[in-house]
Amino acid sequence: MEAWRRQLEEPVRAFPIAKAGPAHIATLKTYDPPLSALERRRFEGVERRGKRLLFPTDDGELVLLVHLMTAGRLKYLQTGQDGPKAPAFRLEFEGGAQLVLTEAGAKKRAGVWLLTPEQADTELAHLGPEAFGLGAERLGEICARESRRLHSLLRDQRVIAGIGRAWANEILHHAGLSPYALTQELDEEEVDRLASAIDAELARGLDLRERGASDKRTYRVHNRLGEPCHICETPIARVDFEEHTIYYCPTCQTGGRILKDRRLSRLLR
Ligand SMILES: [Zn+2]
């Protein structure tokens, strides 16, 4: 998300907004203020909170909030550049450039909210602190407070903002920790390792994204079932846990153990 933010920062404030919308009915999550309230205003830039992008207007009156979820993509189109026929959301700037949100697949999960700054604060209040730069001390406090398995903790935006399932896999592999390790059982050295891994992996991801790398080049563990671990060459293993698929290296992360499926559906069978 940080790579998106940097890319959009300059272009979105170049011109005032000429036309906001249309938006897919499932994508636009708010109706008051109406989208038309954005017209003739100008964005101040782009901010990021966790996985959300915020576009505040330069008069301080409105904030456009965008959450891409898994399949959403935001694209800035120069004047005259061809865009998708029916994007989930479209915003046109004076002069003809456009910002469009598209979403692959039939399920519309990405969202657009138009909010007042007060509404935006409320909307974002439940988000935890930013993952990048969190540091060992704060991470240690979080681990001591939350009794959870690590993979689930890292993904929970209310606890730590900005890590999705793919990066949770990458970070835990980098830290050499089991996705099933319990937060309250980590020692100080393991918390240090996890805090460094969060920063190292998110920085690596940002750098690769800025250079336009594909998922395949970016992820070293995620979605690589059976491929050799880049550290020890053990085939990467996979386990389903809480509706998510976890990828890990049994040698680097679990002392050679294969993790058991912990989906509730399996337990009930
Ligand atoms: Zn390994």
Tab-separated table of C-alpha atoms and ligand atoms in Angstrom:
chain	number	residue	atom	x	y	z
A	1	MET	CA	0.000	0.000	0.000
A	2	GLU	CA	2.883	2.336	0.704
A	3	ALA	CA	4.039	1.884	-2.899
A	4	TRP	CA	0.559	2.900	-4.150
A	5	ARG	CA	0.588	5.904	-1.888
A	6	ARG	CA	3.921	7.179	-3.165
A	7	GLN	CA	2.861	6.657	-6.763
A	8	LEU	CA	-0.390	8.604	-6.395
A	9	GLU	CA	0.808	11.407	-4.126
A	10	GLU	CA	1.823	13.823	-6.890
A	11	PRO	CA	-0.740	13.154	-9.653
A	12	VAL	CA	-3.889	13.296	-7.491
A	13	ARG	CA	-3.201	16.819	-6.305
A	14	ALA	CA	-2.276	18.208	-9.724
A	15	PHE	CA	-5.852	19.174	-10.692
A	16	PRO	CA	-9.206	19.785	-9.007
A	17	ILE	CA	-11.824	17.050	-9.270
A	18	ALA	CA	-14.258	17.499	-12.154
A	19	LYS	CA	-16.542	14.521	-11.565
A	20	ALA	CA	-16.691	11.950	-8.758
A	21	GLY	CA	-18.387	8.660	-9.609
A	22	PRO	CA	-20.090	6.614	-10.780
A	23	ALA	CA	-19.358	3.924	-8.244
A	24	HIS	CA	-20.525	0.315	-8.097
A	25	ILE	CA	-23.312	0.005	-5.535
A	26	ALA	CA	-21.314	-2.539	-3.510
A	27	THR	CA	-18.148	-0.442	-3.615
A	28	LEU	CA	-19.433	2.911	-2.353
A	29	LYS	CA	-20.087	2.466	1.370
A	30	THR	CA	-21.398	5.944	2.216
A	31	TYR	CA	-24.013	8.303	0.790
A	32	ASP	CA	-23.727	11.333	3.078
A	33	PRO	CA	-21.847	13.469	2.107
A	34	PRO	CA	-22.669	12.595	-1.532
A	35	LEU	CA	-19.830	11.937	-3.991
A	36	SER	CA	-20.736	15.122	-5.860
A	37	ALA	CA	-19.491	17.070	-2.809
A	38	LEU	CA	-15.958	16.310	-4.041
A	39	GLU	CA	-16.434	18.185	-7.296
A	40	ARG	CA	-14.368	21.374	-7.735
A	41	ARG	CA	-12.293	20.488	-4.665
A	42	ARG	CA	-8.672	19.428	-4.825
A	43	PHE	CA	-6.889	16.623	-2.959
A	44	GLU	CA	-4.028	17.568	-0.685
A	45	GLY	CA	-2.214	14.292	-1.356
A	46	VAL	CA	-2.463	10.691	-0.172
A	47	GLU	CA	-2.013	9.258	3.300
A	48	ARG	CA	-1.990	5.647	4.393
A	49	ARG	CA	-3.330	3.993	7.529
A	50	GLY	CA	-2.709	0.266	7.575
A	51	LYS	CA	-4.092	-1.026	4.294
A	52	ARG	CA	-6.309	2.006	3.690
A	53	LEU	CA	-5.518	4.981	1.477
A	54	LEU	CA	-6.837	8.387	2.501
A	55	PHE	CA	-7.274	11.310	0.126
A	56	PRO	CA	-8.031	14.454	2.153
A	57	THR	CA	-9.229	17.553	0.297
A	58	ASP	CA	-7.006	20.616	0.674
A	59	ASP	CA	-9.818	22.629	2.290
A	60	GLY	CA	-9.909	20.106	5.171
A	61	GLU	CA	-13.623	19.388	4.646
A	62	LEU	CA	-13.665	15.864	3.193
A	63	VAL	CA	-11.667	12.638	3.115
A	64	LEU	CA	-11.983	9.962	0.463
A	65	LEU	CA	-11.015	6.600	1.976
A	66	VAL	CA	-10.199	3.604	-0.227
A	67	HIS	CA	-9.693	0.017	0.922
A	68	LEU	CA	-8.622	-2.274	-1.920
A	69	MET	CA	-8.976	-5.564	0.018
A	70	THR	CA	-7.352	-8.412	-1.953
A	71	ALA	CA	-8.424	-7.919	-5.554
A	72	GLY	CA	-8.895	-4.141	-5.875
A	73	ARG	CA	-6.488	-2.048	-7.948
A	74	LEU	CA	-6.203	1.729	-8.193
A	75	LYS	CA	-4.965	3.259	-11.384
A	76	TYR	CA	-4.178	6.812	-12.390
A	77	LEU	CA	-4.897	7.357	-16.081
A	78	GLN	CA	-3.400	10.281	-17.948
A	79	THR	CA	-5.652	12.371	-20.185
A	80	GLY	CA	-6.687	10.318	-23.209
A	81	GLN	CA	-5.340	7.043	-21.791
A	82	ASP	CA	-7.779	4.146	-22.222
A	83	GLY	CA	-9.352	2.863	-19.034
A	84	PRO	CA	-11.678	0.037	-18.024
A	85	LYS	CA	-15.281	0.316	-19.303
A	86	ALA	CA	-17.025	-0.242	-15.992
A	87	PRO	CA	-14.666	0.386	-13.084
A	88	ALA	CA	-15.923	-0.084	-9.510
A	89	PHE	CA	-15.224	3.604	-8.947
A	90	ARG	CA	-14.131	6.484	-11.152
A	91	LEU	CA	-12.969	9.971	-10.402
A	92	GLU	CA	-12.223	12.462	-13.139
A	93	PHE	CA	-9.923	15.445	-12.744
A	94	GLU	CA	-10.133	18.712	-14.613
A	95	GLY	CA	-8.082	18.295	-17.773
A	96	GLY	CA	-9.203	14.691	-18.225
A	97	ALA	CA	-6.929	12.506	-16.071
A	98	GLN	CA	-8.753	9.828	-14.058
A	99	LEU	CA	-8.371	7.765	-10.939
A	100	VAL	CA	-10.098	4.395	-11.370
A	101	LEU	CA	-10.639	1.480	-9.038
A	102	THR	CA	-11.094	-1.934	-10.594
A	103	GLU	CA	-11.693	-5.260	-8.910
A	104	ALA	CA	-11.132	-8.656	-10.464
A	105	GLY	CA	-13.774	-11.327	-9.880
A	106	ALA	CA	-17.482	-11.142	-9.192
A	107	LYS	CA	-17.245	-10.448	-5.463
A	108	LYS	CA	-17.020	-6.736	-4.771
A	109	ARG	CA	-15.061	-6.418	-1.551
A	110	ALA	CA	-13.020	-3.257	-2.118
A	111	GLY	CA	-14.630	-0.148	-0.669
A	112	VAL	CA	-14.792	3.626	-1.109
A	113	TRP	CA	-15.989	5.924	1.658
A	114	LEU	CA	-16.513	9.676	1.444
A	115	LEU	CA	-16.256	11.057	4.955
A	116	THR	CA	-15.856	14.208	6.961
A	117	PRO	CA	-12.548	14.278	8.909
A	118	GLU	CA	-14.497	13.447	12.091
A	119	GLN	CA	-16.168	10.446	10.447
A	120	ALA	CA	-12.761	9.313	9.152
A	121	ASP	CA	-11.313	9.416	12.674
A	122	THR	CA	-14.130	7.220	13.919
A	123	GLU	CA	-13.711	4.847	10.989
A	124	LEU	CA	-9.985	4.465	11.692
A	125	ALA	CA	-10.106	4.435	15.483
A	126	HIS	CA	-10.194	0.645	15.690
A	127	LEU	CA	-6.920	0.236	13.757
A	128	GLY	CA	-3.834	-0.821	15.679
A	129	PRO	CA	-0.435	0.912	15.420
A	130	GLU	CA	1.399	0.789	12.080
A	131	ALA	CA	3.421	-2.379	11.541
A	132	PHE	CA	6.408	-0.669	9.962
A	133	GLY	CA	8.677	0.773	12.646
A	134	LEU	CA	6.640	-0.803	15.463
A	135	GLY	CA	9.803	-1.884	17.315
A	136	ALA	CA	10.532	-4.688	19.757
A	137	GLU	CA	9.338	-2.862	22.841
A	138	ARG	CA	5.798	-2.205	21.588
A	139	LEU	CA	5.604	-5.584	19.904
A	140	GLY	CA	6.607	-7.189	23.211
A	141	GLU	CA	3.770	-5.342	24.975
A	142	ILE	CA	1.286	-6.487	22.329
A	143	CYS	CA	2.453	-10.124	22.575
A	144	ALA	CA	2.193	-10.064	26.362
A	145	ARG	CA	-1.344	-8.642	26.186
A	146	GLU	CA	-2.814	-10.799	23.395
A	147	SER	CA	-2.989	-14.552	23.788
A	148	ARG	CA	-2.892	-15.625	20.138
A	149	ARG	CA	-1.068	-17.655	17.550
A	150	LEU	CA	1.459	-15.489	15.698
A	151	HIS	CA	-0.032	-15.731	12.220
A	152	SER	CA	-3.412	-14.638	13.515
A	153	LEU	CA	-1.909	-11.781	15.563
A	154	LEU	CA	0.068	-10.353	12.647
A	155	ARG	CA	-2.984	-10.307	10.368
A	156	ASP	CA	-5.319	-8.626	12.857
A	157	GLN	CA	-5.601	-4.968	11.799
A	158	ARG	CA	-7.040	-3.982	15.172
A	159	VAL	CA	-3.803	-5.082	16.834
A	160	ILE	CA	-1.163	-4.191	14.213
A	161	ALA	CA	-2.141	-2.291	11.060
A	162	GLY	CA	-0.730	-3.051	7.640
A	163	ILE	CA	0.153	-6.766	7.413
A	164	GLY	CA	-1.936	-9.102	5.238
A	165	ARG	CA	-1.833	-12.898	5.062
A	166	ALA	CA	0.935	-13.027	2.445
A	167	TRP	CA	3.271	-10.758	4.416
A	168	ALA	CA	2.484	-12.619	7.642
A	169	ASN	CA	3.922	-15.708	5.905
A	170	GLU	CA	7.009	-13.828	4.706
A	171	ILE	CA	7.642	-12.176	8.076
A	172	LEU	CA	7.342	-15.371	10.129
A	173	HIS	CA	9.689	-17.194	7.766
A	174	HIS	CA	12.204	-14.348	7.993
A	175	ALA	CA	11.974	-14.459	11.796
A	176	GLY	CA	12.275	-18.268	11.883
A	177	LEU	CA	9.128	-18.528	13.990
A	178	SER	CA	6.238	-20.969	13.774
A	179	PRO	CA	2.932	-19.491	12.547
A	180	TYR	CA	1.315	-21.426	15.422
A	181	ALA	CA	3.689	-20.093	18.117
A	182	LEU	CA	1.795	-18.514	20.991
A	183	THR	CA	2.411	-14.810	21.518
A	184	GLN	CA	2.782	-15.127	25.264
A	185	GLU	CA	5.391	-17.864	24.943
A	186	LEU	CA	7.880	-15.819	22.893
A	187	ASP	CA	11.090	-14.906	24.701
A	188	GLU	CA	12.711	-11.504	24.410
A	189	GLU	CA	15.108	-12.572	21.683
A	190	GLU	CA	12.233	-13.975	19.577
A	191	VAL	CA	10.252	-10.745	19.937
A	192	ASP	CA	13.356	-8.840	18.761
A	193	ARG	CA	13.668	-11.136	15.772
A	194	LEU	CA	9.994	-10.728	14.908
A	195	ALA	CA	10.168	-6.920	15.157
A	196	SER	CA	13.220	-6.830	12.854
A	197	ALA	CA	11.549	-9.248	10.430
A	198	ILE	CA	8.451	-7.012	10.182
A	199	ASP	CA	10.556	-3.998	9.178
A	200	ALA	CA	12.878	-5.960	6.901
A	201	GLU	CA	10.072	-7.706	4.986
A	202	LEU	CA	7.833	-4.655	4.630
A	203	ALA	CA	10.825	-2.631	3.390
A	204	ARG	CA	11.737	-5.401	0.944
A	205	GLY	CA	8.146	-5.544	-0.296
A	206	LEU	CA	7.935	-1.793	-0.765
A	207	ASP	CA	11.212	-1.687	-2.669
A	208	LEU	CA	10.167	-4.508	-5.021
A	209	ARG	CA	6.709	-3.021	-5.600
A	210	GLU	CA	8.215	0.346	-6.453
A	211	ARG	CA	10.318	-1.374	-9.058
A	212	GLY	CA	7.186	-3.039	-10.444
A	213	ALA	CA	7.927	-6.616	-9.349
A	214	SER	CA	5.174	-9.247	-9.674
A	215	ASP	CA	3.805	-11.303	-6.740
A	216	LYS	CA	5.849	-14.231	-7.969
A	217	ARG	CA	9.082	-12.285	-7.572
A	218	THR	CA	8.038	-10.558	-4.368
A	219	TYR	CA	6.984	-13.541	-2.254
A	220	ARG	CA	9.585	-16.120	-1.246
A	221	VAL	CA	7.317	-18.333	0.889
A	222	HIS	CA	3.712	-17.308	0.191
A	223	ASN	CA	2.086	-19.418	-2.565
A	224	ARG	CA	5.240	-21.517	-3.012
A	225	LEU	CA	4.044	-24.953	-1.888
A	226	GLY	CA	6.676	-27.600	-2.592
A	227	GLU	CA	9.287	-25.166	-3.852
A	228	PRO	CA	12.648	-25.170	-2.036
A	229	CYS	CA	13.024	-22.760	0.884
A	230	HIS	CA	15.438	-20.006	-0.159
A	231	ILE	CA	17.416	-20.499	3.071
A	232	CYS	CA	17.594	-24.297	3.547
A	233	GLU	CA	15.972	-25.831	0.434
A	234	THR	CA	13.354	-27.797	2.392
A	235	PRO	CA	10.107	-27.857	0.362
A	236	ILE	CA	7.716	-25.128	1.556
A	237	ALA	CA	4.693	-26.610	3.366
A	238	ARG	CA	1.119	-25.354	3.672
A	239	VAL	CA	-1.602	-25.595	6.304
A	240	ASP	CA	-5.109	-24.189	6.571
A	241	PHE	CA	-5.847	-22.130	9.649
A	242	GLU	CA	-8.804	-19.837	10.431
A	243	GLU	CA	-9.961	-19.512	6.782
A	244	HIS	CA	-6.413	-18.700	5.706
A	245	THR	CA	-3.728	-20.745	4.037
A	246	ILE	CA	-0.379	-20.484	5.748
A	247	TYR	CA	2.893	-21.249	3.958
A	248	TYR	CA	6.009	-22.050	6.005
A	249	CYS	CA	9.312	-23.888	6.019
A	250	PRO	CA	9.274	-26.861	8.420
A	251	THR	CA	13.050	-26.695	8.876
A	252	CYS	CA	13.431	-22.947	9.412
A	253	GLN	CA	10.248	-22.394	11.409
A	254	THR	CA	8.845	-25.433	13.196
A	255	GLY	CA	11.834	-27.636	14.057
A	256	GLY	CA	10.850	-30.061	11.297
A	257	ARG	CA	7.247	-30.480	12.488
A	258	ILE	CA	4.380	-30.476	9.993
A	259	LEU	CA	1.551	-28.274	11.285
A	260	LYS	CA	-1.942	-29.693	11.648
A	261	ASP	CA	-4.997	-28.201	9.999
A	262	ARG	CA	-6.879	-26.192	12.609
A	263	ARG	CA	-9.915	-25.104	10.647
A	264	LEU	CA	-13.037	-25.430	12.711
A	265	SER	CA	-14.755	-27.291	9.866
A	266	ARG	CA	-12.137	-30.051	10.137
A	267	LEU	CA	-12.544	-30.341	13.881
A	268	LEU	CA	-16.296	-30.755	13.549
A	269	ARG	CA	-16.121	-33.433	10.896
B	1	ZN	ZN	13.971	-23.276	5.336
